[in-house]
Amino acid sequence: MDPNTLAWTVLLLPLLVAAAILLGLKRWSELSALLSTGSALLALIFCILLAGGGESAVETKSYPWIDLGRDLEIAIGFKIDGLSRGMMLIVSSIGFLVHLFSLGYMKDDKGKSRYFAGLSLFLFSMTGIVLANNFAMMFIFWELVGVSSYILIGHWYEKASAADAAKKAFLVNRIGDFGFMAGILLVWVLTGSIYFDEIAKAVGGVANAQLLNIAVICVFCGAVGKSAQVPLHVWLPDAMEGPTPVSALIHAATMVAAGVFMLARVAFLVEAAELAAHVIAWTGAITALLAALMALQQNDIKRILAYSTLSQLGYMVMAQGIGHGGSDAGMFHLYTHAFFKALLFLGSGAVIYACHHEQDIWKMGGLKRKLPITFWTFALGTAALIAVPFTSGFWSKEAILEAALHQKMTGPYVLAMIVAFLTPFYMTRLVIVAFFGKARTKDADHAHEVGPVMWIPLAVLAVMAVLSAYSFVSGPLLARGHADVGHLFGHIGPTAILSLVGLVLGVGAAVYFYKGRDKDPICIPLFRDKFKIDEFYLVLVRVFQDAVARGLKFADRFVIDPLVVRFPAMTALAAGSVFRVFNVGNVQTYAYLFGLAAVAVVLYLVL
């Protein structure tokens, strides 16, 4: 099949499956689950074929959809290059493994058909973002991803916390998307196009550097929302209310990576806007540090992983603002992180499932003996996350740090090195408390290993947690011009040595503080309460709501009531009083009035 046909097949297959489930197969949950999983497997096969279809970039024919005039047209077209090929492999491979894991995890869920339809809809939406060759198409699928996320986070909508988390994610992302839309319009004004290839050619001729910086910062707002960067990061931890496989697919591997992917797609814009690039780099570095500090004091296994995701996304975003080599390094880390973080989330799902849906790590313990496969795969995922040498996470994180040092981004570099110490600390804490020692509850004591349909995806992802870095640089799946990161293999510089020192100190400190403990010896309320950012936003929302309410009350009392309610009523009453004088019930009076009216009309016409 040619690339165009493969791309259309990969895009439309999950949409057709989602429609079939919702419109006809919803009653047969097992059939719906198998159909959705089968389509995910087919999509993976087609993506592998697409990735192996040659090294050159392919721009497929665009099909016009909406003509807005003034040379602005929304069209559907694909850009198939190394960037999109690699991202498609991430989306499809992890999508299939999450489907497979969900067959076991969601087997008794009453909304199973709706769940698998939501997964298929999400894969359709994410595929559209990755394949888009223009901003308009990307934005449309960007919004569809938001809708899909809302559906999946709120899957257990009967739980108030899940429903609230879905609404929070949807609304917070809309804030970032408003800036994204404004940025797209500014880019069109400056370059005269919304197509990525045409923008890349035109951006060098943009004379207004200040407006270009504003445009890129506005575009970056979309990534701030979707990739959960400060200050719009607050939705991601709450999104853990959704089913754990959803967390693995959407909030670790794909959706939250969409913002980073978008920045990589428009790297030529970021490189042309120096101020915006610094804003991007600093935002990512600050997010990485704050999220790592928050993770230190979390007890919910999924929330610890959620904050680690925020922190690693901060690394990736920082890389996009670094400059030459940074974008490749950021995508390198996105690629490796997708596999080991999906592994960790699915591993946490296996732990939660085995412990009868307990999520507090302090109510676990001793799970290493009870869940040997889950433990060892989780340990490999943790090793990759904390950048143990020769795991995939080690190479990709070092690529970012080396790029930051090379480009003399001293501030972001220092913050990133602090995170290199904090990450081993909080992840070692999680592993020690949950898997070592004695079982602290009956649920943990009675836990047993999950079935093959759940541990097979863990085993596959564990292999990728070690090997994905090598396939990125040297394999046929994604290696399309990543020479900037390839030189790292076999090269240990000062940055790597500092990282190793941070790794040893972080792991050692966690073992010292948490080995053999039944409660947390460290209490830092500010970190536990997430720097009170949620509470601050709640106050802002309440102040805004109160101000709006007072304004509406004033308008209702002094504008609407007098002009819309009382004035028409008083007019009607006055008119009624006037006409009541003539309503006497006397025929002679009516004839007299009719005559006067006729005379008046004649005089008006004559004169």
PDB file of N, CA and C in Angstrom, residues 497-535:
ATOM      1  N   ILE A 497      28.147  12.214  34.545  1.00  0.00           N
ATOM      2  CA  ILE A 497      28.740  11.939  35.860  1.00  0.00           C
ATOM      3  C   ILE A 497      27.927  12.611  36.963  1.00  0.00           C
ATOM      4  N   LEU A 498      27.532  13.870  36.737  1.00  0.00           N
ATOM      5  CA  LEU A 498      26.693  14.564  37.720  1.00  0.00           C
ATOM      6  C   LEU A 498      25.358  13.850  37.901  1.00  0.00           C
ATOM      7  N   SER A 499      24.779  13.375  36.813  1.00  0.00           N
ATOM      8  CA  SER A 499      23.512  12.650  36.889  1.00  0.00           C
ATOM      9  C   SER A 499      23.663  11.364  37.693  1.00  0.00           C
ATOM     10  N   LEU A 500      24.772  10.667  37.480  1.00  0.00           N
ATOM     11  CA  LEU A 500      25.014   9.428  38.223  1.00  0.00           C
ATOM     12  C   LEU A 500      25.185   9.706  39.712  1.00  0.00           C
ATOM     13  N   VAL A 501      25.844  10.809  40.035  1.00  0.00           N
ATOM     14  CA  VAL A 501      25.970  11.201  41.446  1.00  0.00           C
ATOM     15  C   VAL A 501      24.583  11.462  42.035  1.00  0.00           C
ATOM     16  N   GLY A 502      23.743  12.195  41.288  1.00  0.00           N
ATOM     17  CA  GLY A 502      22.373  12.446  41.741  1.00  0.00           C
ATOM     18  C   GLY A 502      21.586  11.164  41.897  1.00  0.00           C
ATOM     19  N   LEU A 503      21.784  10.218  40.982  1.00  0.00           N
ATOM     20  CA  LEU A 503      21.098   8.925  41.057  1.00  0.00           C
ATOM     21  C   LEU A 503      21.478   8.174  42.327  1.00  0.00           C
ATOM     22  N   VAL A 504      22.774   8.080  42.595  1.00  0.00           N
ATOM     23  CA  VAL A 504      23.244   7.352  43.778  1.00  0.00           C
ATOM     24  C   VAL A 504      22.755   8.029  45.058  1.00  0.00           C
ATOM     25  N   LEU A 505      22.857   9.344  45.112  1.00  0.00           N
ATOM     26  CA  LEU A 505      22.409  10.067  46.305  1.00  0.00           C
ATOM     27  C   LEU A 505      20.905   9.922  46.506  1.00  0.00           C
ATOM     28  N   GLY A 506      20.137  10.026  45.428  1.00  0.00           N
ATOM     29  CA  GLY A 506      18.683   9.924  45.532  1.00  0.00           C
ATOM     30  C   GLY A 506      18.237   8.557  46.002  1.00  0.00           C
ATOM     31  N   VAL A 507      18.784   7.508  45.388  1.00  0.00           N
ATOM     32  CA  VAL A 507      18.426   6.142  45.791  1.00  0.00           C
ATOM     33  C   VAL A 507      18.887   5.882  47.222  1.00  0.00           C
ATOM     34  N   GLY A 508      20.111   6.288  47.538  1.00  0.00           N
ATOM     35  CA  GLY A 508      20.638   6.066  48.884  1.00  0.00           C
ATOM     36  C   GLY A 508      19.822   6.773  49.950  1.00  0.00           C
ATOM     37  N   ALA A 509      19.440   8.017  49.696  1.00  0.00           N
ATOM     38  CA  ALA A 509      18.640   8.767  50.667  1.00  0.00           C
ATOM     39  C   ALA A 509      17.280   8.114  50.874  1.00  0.00           C
ATOM     40  N   ALA A 510      16.655   7.646  49.795  1.00  0.00           N
ATOM     41  CA  ALA A 510      15.343   7.003  49.917  1.00  0.00           C
ATOM     42  C   ALA A 510      15.441   5.708  50.717  1.00  0.00           C
ATOM     43  N   VAL A 511      16.480   4.924  50.470  1.00  0.00           N
ATOM     44  CA  VAL A 511      16.667   3.680  51.230  1.00  0.00           C
ATOM     45  C   VAL A 511      16.880   3.998  52.704  1.00  0.00           C
ATOM     46  N   TYR A 512      17.667   5.023  52.996  1.00  0.00           N
ATOM     47  CA  TYR A 512      17.937   5.410  54.382  1.00  0.00           C
ATOM     48  C   TYR A 512      16.655   5.822  55.109  1.00  0.00           C
ATOM     49  N   PHE A 513      15.827   6.617  54.464  1.00  0.00           N
ATOM     50  CA  PHE A 513      14.640   7.154  55.128  1.00  0.00           C
ATOM     51  C   PHE A 513      13.471   6.163  55.170  1.00  0.00           C
ATOM     52  N   TYR A 514      13.357   5.276  54.192  1.00  0.00           N
ATOM     53  CA  TYR A 514      12.111   4.513  54.062  1.00  0.00           C
ATOM     54  C   TYR A 514      12.238   3.008  54.261  1.00  0.00           C
ATOM     55  N   LYS A 515      13.427   2.466  54.297  1.00  0.00           N
ATOM     56  CA  LYS A 515      13.557   1.025  54.486  1.00  0.00           C
ATOM     57  C   LYS A 515      13.037   0.615  55.864  1.00  0.00           C
ATOM     58  N   GLY A 516      12.099  -0.324  55.882  1.00  0.00           N
ATOM     59  CA  GLY A 516      11.537  -0.837  57.129  1.00  0.00           C
ATOM     60  C   GLY A 516      10.540   0.078  57.805  1.00  0.00           C
ATOM     61  N   ARG A 517      10.104   1.133  57.162  1.00  0.00           N
ATOM     62  CA  ARG A 517       9.164   2.092  57.759  1.00  0.00           C
ATOM     63  C   ARG A 517       7.720   1.697  57.455  1.00  0.00           C
ATOM     64  N   ASP A 518       6.837   1.987  58.422  1.00  0.00           N
ATOM     65  CA  ASP A 518       5.402   1.764  58.235  1.00  0.00           C
ATOM     66  C   ASP A 518       4.634   3.068  58.085  1.00  0.00           C
ATOM     67  N   LYS A 519       5.315   4.185  58.257  1.00  0.00           N
ATOM     68  CA  LYS A 519       4.711   5.493  58.007  1.00  0.00           C
ATOM     69  C   LYS A 519       5.797   6.445  57.525  1.00  0.00           C
ATOM     70  N   ASP A 520       5.373   7.514  56.903  1.00  0.00           N
ATOM     71  CA  ASP A 520       6.320   8.435  56.275  1.00  0.00           C
ATOM     72  C   ASP A 520       7.063   9.241  57.334  1.00  0.00           C
ATOM     73  N   PRO A 521       8.394   9.128  57.399  1.00  0.00           N
ATOM     74  CA  PRO A 521       9.151   9.900  58.390  1.00  0.00           C
ATOM     75  C   PRO A 521       9.342  11.360  57.990  1.00  0.00           C
ATOM     76  N   ILE A 522       9.037  11.680  56.756  1.00  0.00           N
ATOM     77  CA  ILE A 522       9.203  13.045  56.257  1.00  0.00           C
ATOM     78  C   ILE A 522       7.833  13.672  56.061  1.00  0.00           C
ATOM     79  N   CYS A 523       7.657  14.864  56.578  1.00  0.00           N
ATOM     80  CA  CYS A 523       6.374  15.565  56.426  1.00  0.00           C
ATOM     81  C   CYS A 523       6.646  17.006  55.982  1.00  0.00           C
ATOM     82  N   ILE A 524       6.325  17.281  54.747  1.00  0.00           N
ATOM     83  CA  ILE A 524       6.474  18.638  54.200  1.00  0.00           C
ATOM     84  C   ILE A 524       5.113  19.037  53.637  1.00  0.00           C
ATOM     85  N   PRO A 525       4.273  19.683  54.456  1.00  0.00           N
ATOM     86  CA  PRO A 525       2.895  19.983  54.034  1.00  0.00           C
ATOM     87  C   PRO A 525       2.803  20.750  52.717  1.00  0.00           C
ATOM     88  N   LEU A 526       3.762  21.651  52.464  1.00  0.00           N
ATOM     89  CA  LEU A 526       3.695  22.449  51.243  1.00  0.00           C
ATOM     90  C   LEU A 526       3.786  21.559  50.001  1.00  0.00           C
ATOM     91  N   PHE A 527       4.659  20.552  50.054  1.00  0.00           N
ATOM     92  CA  PHE A 527       4.772  19.618  48.923  1.00  0.00           C
ATOM     93  C   PHE A 527       3.544  18.716  48.852  1.00  0.00           C
ATOM     94  N   ARG A 528       3.095  18.237  50.018  1.00  0.00           N
ATOM     95  CA  ARG A 528       1.926  17.347  50.054  1.00  0.00           C
ATOM     96  C   ARG A 528       0.687  18.043  49.513  1.00  0.00           C
ATOM     97  N   ASP A 529       0.565  19.342  49.820  1.00  0.00           N
ATOM     98  CA  ASP A 529      -0.600  20.112  49.368  1.00  0.00           C
ATOM     99  C   ASP A 529      -0.375  20.773  48.014  1.00  0.00           C
ATOM    100  N   LYS A 530       0.689  20.356  47.315  1.00  0.00           N
ATOM    101  CA  LYS A 530       0.946  20.804  45.931  1.00  0.00           C
ATOM    102  C   LYS A 530       1.086  22.317  45.834  1.00  0.00           C
ATOM    103  N   PHE A 531       1.779  22.877  46.839  1.00  0.00           N
ATOM    104  CA  PHE A 531       2.047  24.314  46.896  1.00  0.00           C
ATOM    105  C   PHE A 531       0.758  25.143  46.949  1.00  0.00           C
ATOM    106  N   LYS A 532      -0.339  24.509  47.314  1.00  0.00           N
ATOM    107  CA  LYS A 532      -1.648  25.181  47.456  1.00  0.00           C
ATOM    108  C   LYS A 532      -2.107  25.854  46.155  1.00  0.00           C
ATOM    109  N   ILE A 533      -1.601  25.375  45.031  1.00  0.00           N
ATOM    110  CA  ILE A 533      -1.959  26.004  43.757  1.00  0.00           C
ATOM    111  C   ILE A 533      -3.429  25.783  43.436  1.00  0.00           C
ATOM    112  N   ASP A 534      -3.928  24.572  43.700  1.00  0.00           N
ATOM    113  CA  ASP A 534      -5.347  24.302  43.455  1.00  0.00           C
ATOM    114  C   ASP A 534      -6.231  25.206  44.300  1.00  0.00           C
ATOM    115  N   GLU A 535      -5.837  25.376  45.568  1.00  0.00           N
ATOM    116  CA  GLU A 535      -6.625  26.231  46.451  1.00  0.00           C
ATOM    117  C   GLU A 535      -6.587  27.682  45.982  1.00  0.00           C
TER     118      GLU A 535
END
